[in-house]
Amino acid sequence: MENLYIESTEFTPKIHFDINNRKFELIGTSRPEDVVAFYESIIYKIEMYVNNILHNEKLEDFHFNLLFDLDYMNSASSKYILQILDYFKKLYQKKAKITVDWYYEDVDDQIFEDGEDLSDVIKIPFNLRPRN
Amino acid sequence: MDNNKPILYYKGFFNYTIVNKLLKELFELQQSGALNDLMSNKIQIVMVEMLENNYRYTSNKITSFNHAEFFPVFKILNENKFYRLIASNPIQHKDVNKLKGHLDKINDVGLPELRKWYKEILKNEIYSVKQSPGIGLIRIAKVARNKIKYSFQKIDNKFLYYTLEILINKK
């Protein structure tokens, strides 16, 4: 399976699904005009990847890092970010080491609260990290 | 500063491109120092949710509308202790009851319950066929930490003029 790289635009985030280094990054602003079209191919690739790992890897030794560094996301995007996390949750529930780094600017920032809320919904702890 | 002149104003039907244009104007206000980053971030979230709510009730649903005085309007007023965001648009009578019930329910609960409700909907809607999870109005109240004021003014037998108003405290 090949890596996936999508450059950011003014209203869509940069996506880097780095399979070799076991890292997924979503960075920038998420307000796509067609949120389904933007996220469906990304989620499809993640689904294929997770299913492959579930069947072929020893999950106790498997690690993967998800990094979210968002300036803004609309409510439609939060649903698709949860879908991404939900696929990795399948690995997390089978003892794989899944880390989620969620960056924010300020504790009063809504992105901080969004991180807390999404972590609570998906039941995976997030590392809430202030941006330097 | 109390100033009746809106810092951001648009009249006309909204779409994705218009919302982007307004967002760019908001970024310009932020870059000019008229808004700090934190305030700009909150206004951005509330504004986008208000406008997306606005065009959800107009795009594809209103094909002919000749009452220019009731065209959609969005404005942000800079007042002493808060920013006042107001969005108005025509809405069909048949959409009113469900919307009013939803707004009343949002205004009836406090922040902890609102946040809990928001998360419950997100959880239940992860794989729903709907494009958006339907949390926009809840997110407005959750981010603004204020109740949503709303009104419906009769235009004719088919349409009402729906206005949403929300305050974002400066501190």
mmCIF file of C-alpha atoms in Angstrom:
data_model
loop_
_atom_site.group_PDB
_atom_site.id
_atom_site.type_symbol
_atom_site.label_atom_id
_atom_site.label_comp_id
_atom_site.label_asym_id
_atom_site.label_seq_id
_atom_site.Cartn_x
_atom_site.Cartn_y
_atom_site.Cartn_z
ATOM 1 C CA MET A 1 0.000 0.000 0.000
ATOM 2 C CA GLU A 2 1.303 3.447 -0.925
ATOM 3 C CA ASN A 3 1.488 6.552 1.218
ATOM 4 C CA LEU A 4 -1.190 9.187 0.767
ATOM 5 C CA TYR A 5 -0.349 12.862 0.584
ATOM 6 C CA ILE A 6 -2.865 15.646 -0.026
ATOM 7 C CA GLU A 7 -1.630 19.230 0.007
ATOM 8 C CA SER A 8 -3.604 21.722 2.072
ATOM 9 C CA THR A 9 -5.723 24.454 0.552
ATOM 10 C CA GLU A 10 -7.223 27.489 2.228
ATOM 11 C CA PHE A 11 -10.166 25.458 3.501
ATOM 12 C CA THR A 12 -8.962 21.845 3.391
ATOM 13 C CA PRO A 13 -6.279 20.250 5.551
ATOM 14 C CA LYS A 14 -2.989 18.681 4.612
ATOM 15 C CA ILE A 15 -3.248 14.909 4.862
ATOM 16 C CA HIS A 16 -0.180 12.726 5.155
ATOM 17 C CA PHE A 17 -0.791 9.027 5.639
ATOM 18 C CA ASP A 18 2.781 7.787 6.002
ATOM 19 C CA ILE A 19 2.496 4.037 6.002
ATOM 20 C CA ASN A 20 6.223 3.299 6.248
ATOM 21 C CA ASN A 21 6.581 5.413 9.364
ATOM 22 C CA ARG A 22 3.177 4.428 10.743
ATOM 23 C CA LYS A 23 1.943 7.969 11.028
ATOM 24 C CA PHE A 24 -1.181 9.837 9.951
ATOM 25 C CA GLU A 25 -1.239 13.638 9.963
ATOM 26 C CA LEU A 26 -4.164 15.990 9.456
ATOM 27 C CA ILE A 27 -3.058 19.624 9.594
ATOM 28 C CA GLY A 28 -4.721 22.966 8.882
ATOM 29 C CA THR A 29 -8.327 23.974 8.332
ATOM 30 C CA SER A 30 -11.079 21.457 7.645
ATOM 31 C CA ARG A 31 -14.045 22.985 5.902
ATOM 32 C CA PRO A 32 -14.271 21.191 2.551
ATOM 33 C CA GLU A 33 -17.037 22.218 0.175
ATOM 34 C CA ASP A 34 -17.953 18.563 -0.269
ATOM 35 C CA VAL A 35 -16.909 16.935 2.970
ATOM 36 C CA VAL A 36 -17.929 13.430 1.823
ATOM 37 C CA ALA A 37 -15.884 13.636 -1.376
ATOM 38 C CA PHE A 38 -12.881 14.989 0.501
ATOM 39 C CA TYR A 39 -12.810 12.368 3.244
ATOM 40 C CA GLU A 40 -14.186 9.223 1.569
ATOM 41 C CA SER A 41 -10.998 8.192 -0.245
ATOM 42 C CA ILE A 42 -8.926 8.872 2.881
ATOM 43 C CA ILE A 43 -11.243 6.796 5.036
ATOM 44 C CA TYR A 44 -11.381 4.018 2.437
ATOM 45 C CA LYS A 45 -7.579 3.807 2.468
ATOM 46 C CA ILE A 46 -7.511 3.754 6.271
ATOM 47 C CA GLU A 47 -10.136 1.006 6.325
ATOM 48 C CA MET A 48 -8.041 -1.131 3.937
ATOM 49 C CA TYR A 49 -4.917 -0.454 5.977
ATOM 50 C CA VAL A 50 -6.505 -1.293 9.334
ATOM 51 C CA ASN A 51 -8.060 -4.495 7.989
ATOM 52 C CA ASN A 52 -4.708 -5.544 6.606
ATOM 53 C CA ILE A 53 -2.989 -4.871 9.945
ATOM 54 C CA LEU A 54 -5.704 -6.727 11.849
ATOM 55 C CA HIS A 55 -5.082 -9.823 9.773
ATOM 56 C CA ASN A 56 -1.328 -9.706 9.336
ATOM 57 C CA GLU A 57 0.355 -8.033 12.279
ATOM 58 C CA LYS A 58 1.052 -9.062 15.841
ATOM 59 C CA LEU A 59 -0.915 -6.240 17.423
ATOM 60 C CA GLU A 60 0.862 -6.182 20.778
ATOM 61 C CA ASP A 61 3.978 -5.017 18.903
ATOM 62 C CA PHE A 62 2.208 -2.652 16.540
ATOM 63 C CA HIS A 63 2.328 1.102 17.035
ATOM 64 C CA PHE A 64 0.811 3.955 15.058
ATOM 65 C CA ASN A 65 0.687 7.705 15.649
ATOM 66 C CA LEU A 66 -2.128 10.025 14.606
ATOM 67 C CA LEU A 67 -1.394 13.733 14.659
ATOM 68 C CA PHE A 68 -4.104 16.388 14.419
ATOM 69 C CA ASP A 69 -3.043 20.019 14.254
ATOM 70 C CA LEU A 70 -6.142 21.959 13.282
ATOM 71 C CA ASP A 71 -6.805 25.676 13.218
ATOM 72 C CA TYR A 72 -10.459 25.079 12.574
ATOM 73 C CA MET A 73 -12.863 22.283 11.718
ATOM 74 C CA ASN A 74 -16.548 22.520 10.921
ATOM 75 C CA SER A 75 -19.033 20.166 12.509
ATOM 76 C CA ALA A 76 -19.308 18.051 9.348
ATOM 77 C CA SER A 77 -15.547 17.395 9.473
ATOM 78 C CA SER A 78 -15.728 16.213 13.083
ATOM 79 C CA LYS A 79 -17.863 13.293 11.953
ATOM 80 C CA TYR A 80 -15.223 12.141 9.438
ATOM 81 C CA ILE A 81 -12.363 12.663 11.883
ATOM 82 C CA LEU A 82 -14.282 10.382 14.241
ATOM 83 C CA GLN A 83 -14.578 7.785 11.469
ATOM 84 C CA ILE A 84 -10.789 7.870 11.011
ATOM 85 C CA LEU A 85 -10.295 7.426 14.746
ATOM 86 C CA ASP A 86 -12.903 4.683 14.885
ATOM 87 C CA TYR A 87 -10.931 2.550 12.417
ATOM 88 C CA PHE A 88 -7.781 2.902 14.498
ATOM 89 C CA LYS A 89 -9.830 2.100 17.576
ATOM 90 C CA LYS A 90 -10.164 -1.443 16.205
ATOM 91 C CA LEU A 91 -6.400 -1.780 16.586
ATOM 92 C CA TYR A 92 -6.378 0.018 19.947
ATOM 93 C CA GLN A 93 -8.959 -2.414 21.323
ATOM 94 C CA LYS A 94 -6.706 -5.315 20.348
ATOM 95 C CA LYS A 95 -3.810 -3.888 22.369
ATOM 96 C CA ALA A 96 -1.974 -2.092 19.566
ATOM 97 C CA LYS A 97 -0.223 1.070 20.732
ATOM 98 C CA ILE A 98 -2.207 3.854 19.065
ATOM 99 C CA THR A 99 -1.183 7.370 20.077
ATOM 100 C CA VAL A 100 -3.196 10.449 19.221
ATOM 101 C CA ASP A 101 -1.488 13.833 19.415
ATOM 102 C CA TRP A 102 -3.974 16.690 19.288
ATOM 103 C CA TYR A 103 -2.446 20.150 19.043
ATOM 104 C CA TYR A 104 -4.053 23.355 20.258
ATOM 105 C CA GLU A 105 -3.087 27.000 20.572
ATOM 106 C CA ASP A 106 -4.553 27.879 23.970
ATOM 107 C CA VAL A 107 -6.588 26.062 26.625
ATOM 108 C CA ASP A 108 -9.403 28.522 25.932
ATOM 109 C CA ASP A 109 -9.192 27.592 22.283
ATOM 110 C CA GLN A 110 -12.162 25.632 20.938
ATOM 111 C CA ILE A 111 -9.751 23.203 19.329
ATOM 112 C CA PHE A 112 -8.663 22.172 22.835
ATOM 113 C CA GLU A 113 -12.292 21.506 23.790
ATOM 114 C CA ASP A 114 -12.883 19.710 20.472
ATOM 115 C CA GLY A 115 -9.964 17.410 21.325
ATOM 116 C CA GLU A 116 -11.425 16.631 24.743
ATOM 117 C CA ASP A 117 -14.851 15.973 23.232
ATOM 118 C CA LEU A 118 -13.651 13.730 20.396
ATOM 119 C CA SER A 119 -11.437 11.756 22.781
ATOM 120 C CA ASP A 120 -14.413 11.224 25.076
ATOM 121 C CA VAL A 121 -16.657 10.139 22.185
ATOM 122 C CA ILE A 122 -14.190 7.677 20.696
ATOM 123 C CA LYS A 123 -12.817 6.464 24.050
ATOM 124 C CA ILE A 124 -9.175 6.774 23.099
ATOM 125 C CA PRO A 125 -6.993 9.064 25.244
ATOM 126 C CA PHE A 126 -5.528 12.021 23.333
ATOM 127 C CA ASN A 127 -2.226 13.700 24.132
ATOM 128 C CA LEU A 128 -3.436 17.312 24.180
ATOM 129 C CA ARG A 129 -0.354 19.272 23.221
ATOM 130 C CA PRO A 130 0.100 23.053 23.148
ATOM 131 C CA ARG A 131 1.656 24.337 19.946
ATOM 132 C CA ASN A 132 5.126 25.778 20.453
ATOM 133 C CA MET B 1 -16.790 50.562 21.881
ATOM 134 C CA ASP B 2 -20.437 50.650 20.929
ATOM 135 C CA ASN B 3 -20.768 51.032 17.237
ATOM 136 C CA ASN B 4 -23.897 50.327 15.259
ATOM 137 C CA LYS B 5 -21.942 49.844 12.064
ATOM 138 C CA PRO B 6 -21.338 46.124 11.588
ATOM 139 C CA ILE B 7 -17.722 45.016 11.376
ATOM 140 C CA LEU B 8 -18.884 42.361 8.909
ATOM 141 C CA TYR B 9 -22.032 42.495 6.768
ATOM 142 C CA TYR B 10 -23.519 40.595 3.847
ATOM 143 C CA LYS B 11 -26.967 40.617 2.303
ATOM 144 C CA GLY B 12 -28.001 38.027 -0.256
ATOM 145 C CA PHE B 13 -28.338 34.266 -0.542
ATOM 146 C CA PHE B 14 -25.398 32.373 0.912
ATOM 147 C CA ASN B 15 -23.375 29.535 -0.525
ATOM 148 C CA TYR B 16 -19.978 27.979 0.158
ATOM 149 C CA THR B 17 -18.130 30.644 -1.844
ATOM 150 C CA ILE B 18 -19.849 33.534 -0.076
ATOM 151 C CA VAL B 19 -19.071 32.005 3.325
ATOM 152 C CA ASN B 20 -15.402 31.692 2.270
ATOM 153 C CA LYS B 21 -15.406 35.351 1.231
ATOM 154 C CA LEU B 22 -16.773 36.348 4.644
ATOM 155 C CA LEU B 23 -14.196 34.178 6.383
ATOM 156 C CA LYS B 24 -11.441 35.994 4.492
ATOM 157 C CA GLU B 25 -12.891 39.310 5.684
ATOM 158 C CA LEU B 26 -12.845 37.950 9.238
ATOM 159 C CA PHE B 27 -9.161 36.941 8.841
ATOM 160 C CA GLU B 28 -8.399 40.463 7.626
ATOM 161 C CA LEU B 29 -9.982 41.867 10.795
ATOM 162 C CA GLN B 30 -7.832 39.489 12.820
ATOM 163 C CA GLN B 31 -4.667 40.459 10.946
ATOM 164 C CA SER B 32 -5.423 44.168 11.363
ATOM 165 C CA GLY B 33 -5.540 43.627 15.129
ATOM 166 C CA ALA B 34 -9.258 44.443 15.375
ATOM 167 C CA LEU B 35 -9.865 40.914 16.751
ATOM 168 C CA ASN B 36 -7.530 38.770 18.823
ATOM 169 C CA ASP B 37 -6.843 35.184 17.744
ATOM 170 C CA LEU B 38 -9.014 33.585 20.410
ATOM 171 C CA MET B 39 -12.001 35.809 19.707
ATOM 172 C CA SER B 40 -11.572 35.396 15.988
ATOM 173 C CA ASN B 41 -11.530 31.620 16.398
ATOM 174 C CA LYS B 42 -14.803 31.641 18.374
ATOM 175 C CA ILE B 43 -16.474 34.035 15.953
ATOM 176 C CA GLN B 44 -15.333 31.914 13.024
ATOM 177 C CA ILE B 45 -16.892 28.754 14.460
ATOM 178 C CA VAL B 46 -20.189 30.433 15.372
ATOM 179 C CA MET B 47 -20.355 32.352 12.104
ATOM 180 C CA VAL B 48 -19.795 29.302 9.903
ATOM 181 C CA GLU B 49 -22.345 27.237 11.820
ATOM 182 C CA MET B 50 -24.886 30.092 11.571
ATOM 183 C CA LEU B 51 -24.335 30.531 7.840
ATOM 184 C CA GLU B 52 -24.353 26.816 7.112
ATOM 185 C CA ASN B 53 -27.584 26.599 9.091
ATOM 186 C CA ASN B 54 -28.838 29.540 7.074
ATOM 187 C CA TYR B 55 -28.199 28.078 3.646
ATOM 188 C CA ARG B 56 -29.383 24.637 4.719
ATOM 189 C CA TYR B 57 -32.871 26.154 4.789
ATOM 190 C CA THR B 58 -32.530 28.113 1.572
ATOM 191 C CA SER B 59 -30.350 26.271 -0.958
ATOM 192 C CA ASN B 60 -32.365 23.882 -3.145
ATOM 193 C CA LYS B 61 -35.472 24.682 -1.120
ATOM 194 C CA ILE B 62 -36.144 28.230 -2.217
ATOM 195 C CA THR B 63 -36.057 28.516 -5.978
ATOM 196 C CA SER B 64 -38.070 31.683 -6.433
ATOM 197 C CA PHE B 65 -38.153 34.359 -3.801
ATOM 198 C CA ASN B 66 -39.084 37.899 -4.729
ATOM 199 C CA HIS B 67 -39.157 39.680 -1.375
ATOM 200 C CA ALA B 68 -35.890 41.601 -1.529
ATOM 201 C CA GLU B 69 -36.470 43.079 1.907
ATOM 202 C CA PHE B 70 -36.391 39.540 3.323
ATOM 203 C CA PHE B 71 -33.227 38.336 1.615
ATOM 204 C CA PRO B 72 -30.728 36.592 3.907
ATOM 205 C CA VAL B 73 -28.531 38.893 5.977
ATOM 206 C CA PHE B 74 -25.527 38.215 8.169
ATOM 207 C CA LYS B 75 -23.807 40.794 10.354
ATOM 208 C CA ILE B 76 -21.419 41.073 13.269
ATOM 209 C CA LEU B 77 -21.692 44.026 15.612
ATOM 210 C CA ASN B 78 -18.889 45.048 17.927
ATOM 211 C CA GLU B 79 -20.489 46.129 21.213
ATOM 212 C CA ASN B 80 -19.082 47.018 24.619
ATOM 213 C CA LYS B 81 -18.858 43.623 26.255
ATOM 214 C CA PHE B 82 -19.539 41.266 23.395
ATOM 215 C CA TYR B 83 -19.795 40.627 19.691
ATOM 216 C CA ARG B 84 -23.353 40.235 18.442
ATOM 217 C CA LEU B 85 -23.795 37.880 15.480
ATOM 218 C CA ILE B 86 -27.110 38.028 13.634
ATOM 219 C CA ALA B 87 -28.193 35.828 10.733
ATOM 220 C CA SER B 88 -31.576 36.045 9.018
ATOM 221 C CA ASN B 89 -33.059 34.135 6.130
ATOM 222 C CA PRO B 90 -36.404 33.068 4.700
ATOM 223 C CA ILE B 91 -37.618 29.667 5.806
ATOM 224 C CA GLN B 92 -40.610 27.587 4.787
ATOM 225 C CA HIS B 93 -43.473 27.265 7.287
ATOM 226 C CA LYS B 94 -43.119 23.477 7.282
ATOM 227 C CA ASP B 95 -39.560 23.680 8.703
ATOM 228 C CA VAL B 96 -40.437 25.905 11.648
ATOM 229 C CA ASN B 97 -41.810 23.534 14.295
ATOM 230 C CA LYS B 98 -38.867 21.155 14.238
ATOM 231 C CA LEU B 99 -36.375 24.004 14.270
ATOM 232 C CA LYS B 100 -38.138 25.861 17.077
ATOM 233 C CA GLY B 101 -38.296 22.688 19.181
ATOM 234 C CA HIS B 102 -34.581 22.114 18.665
ATOM 235 C CA LEU B 103 -33.674 25.711 19.583
ATOM 236 C CA ASP B 104 -35.871 25.635 22.705
ATOM 237 C CA LYS B 105 -34.261 22.391 23.820
ATOM 238 C CA ILE B 106 -30.781 23.906 23.340
ATOM 239 C CA ASN B 107 -31.759 26.994 25.344
ATOM 240 C CA ASP B 108 -33.245 24.882 28.139
ATOM 241 C CA VAL B 109 -30.008 23.141 29.097
ATOM 242 C CA GLY B 110 -26.803 24.348 30.742
ATOM 243 C CA LEU B 111 -23.301 23.975 29.335
ATOM 244 C CA PRO B 112 -22.460 20.556 30.886
ATOM 245 C CA GLU B 113 -25.690 19.044 29.519
ATOM 246 C CA LEU B 114 -25.156 20.748 26.175
ATOM 247 C CA ARG B 115 -21.684 19.287 25.916
ATOM 248 C CA LYS B 116 -22.962 15.828 26.880
ATOM 249 C CA TRP B 117 -25.749 16.055 24.291
ATOM 250 C CA TYR B 118 -23.273 17.235 21.640
ATOM 251 C CA LYS B 119 -21.063 14.198 22.293
ATOM 252 C CA GLU B 120 -24.008 11.803 22.261
ATOM 253 C CA ILE B 121 -25.061 13.060 18.823
ATOM 254 C CA LEU B 122 -21.502 12.821 17.501
ATOM 255 C CA LYS B 123 -21.281 9.240 18.770
ATOM 256 C CA ASN B 124 -24.618 8.262 17.246
ATOM 257 C CA GLU B 125 -23.956 9.946 13.911
ATOM 258 C CA ILE B 126 -20.452 8.640 13.139
ATOM 259 C CA TYR B 127 -21.698 6.372 10.357
ATOM 260 C CA SER B 128 -25.046 7.956 9.546
ATOM 261 C CA VAL B 129 -25.776 8.698 5.924
ATOM 262 C CA LYS B 130 -26.266 12.381 6.656
ATOM 263 C CA GLN B 131 -23.378 14.530 5.442
ATOM 264 C CA SER B 132 -23.349 16.559 8.637
ATOM 265 C CA PRO B 133 -24.072 15.221 12.130
ATOM 266 C CA GLY B 134 -26.670 17.948 12.827
ATOM 267 C CA ILE B 135 -24.860 19.567 15.720
ATOM 268 C CA GLY B 136 -24.413 23.048 14.283
ATOM 269 C CA LEU B 137 -26.891 24.873 16.526
ATOM 270 C CA ILE B 138 -25.694 23.010 19.620
ATOM 271 C CA ARG B 139 -22.127 23.945 18.721
ATOM 272 C CA ILE B 140 -23.129 27.609 18.415
ATOM 273 C CA ALA B 141 -24.491 27.663 21.984
ATOM 274 C CA LYS B 142 -21.606 25.550 23.293
ATOM 275 C CA VAL B 143 -18.915 27.803 21.816
ATOM 276 C CA ALA B 144 -20.622 31.123 22.567
ATOM 277 C CA ARG B 145 -21.591 30.061 26.116
ATOM 278 C CA ASN B 146 -24.808 32.040 25.648
ATOM 279 C CA LYS B 147 -28.420 31.319 24.823
ATOM 280 C CA ILE B 148 -29.558 31.640 21.237
ATOM 281 C CA LYS B 149 -32.157 34.311 20.535
ATOM 282 C CA TYR B 150 -34.419 33.590 17.603
ATOM 283 C CA SER B 151 -37.558 34.858 15.908
ATOM 284 C CA PHE B 152 -39.816 34.003 12.994
ATOM 285 C CA GLN B 153 -41.542 36.871 11.186
ATOM 286 C CA LYS B 154 -44.289 36.051 8.706
ATOM 287 C CA ILE B 155 -43.505 37.019 5.109
ATOM 288 C CA ASP B 156 -46.421 35.342 3.310
ATOM 289 C CA ASN B 157 -48.306 32.044 3.413
ATOM 290 C CA LYS B 158 -45.258 30.055 2.370
ATOM 291 C CA PHE B 159 -42.332 31.785 4.067
ATOM 292 C CA LEU B 160 -41.240 33.206 7.399
ATOM 293 C CA TYR B 161 -38.174 35.330 8.069
ATOM 294 C CA TYR B 162 -36.016 33.408 10.535
ATOM 295 C CA THR B 163 -33.483 35.337 12.614
ATOM 296 C CA LEU B 164 -30.784 33.851 14.861
ATOM 297 C CA GLU B 165 -28.871 36.064 17.232
ATOM 298 C CA ILE B 166 -26.007 35.094 19.523
ATOM 299 C CA LEU B 167 -23.629 37.022 21.753
ATOM 300 C CA ILE B 168 -19.964 36.129 22.179
ATOM 301 C CA ASN B 169 -18.547 37.634 25.357
ATOM 302 C CA LYS B 170 -15.261 39.481 25.010
ATOM 303 C CA LYS B 171 -14.026 38.126 28.371
#
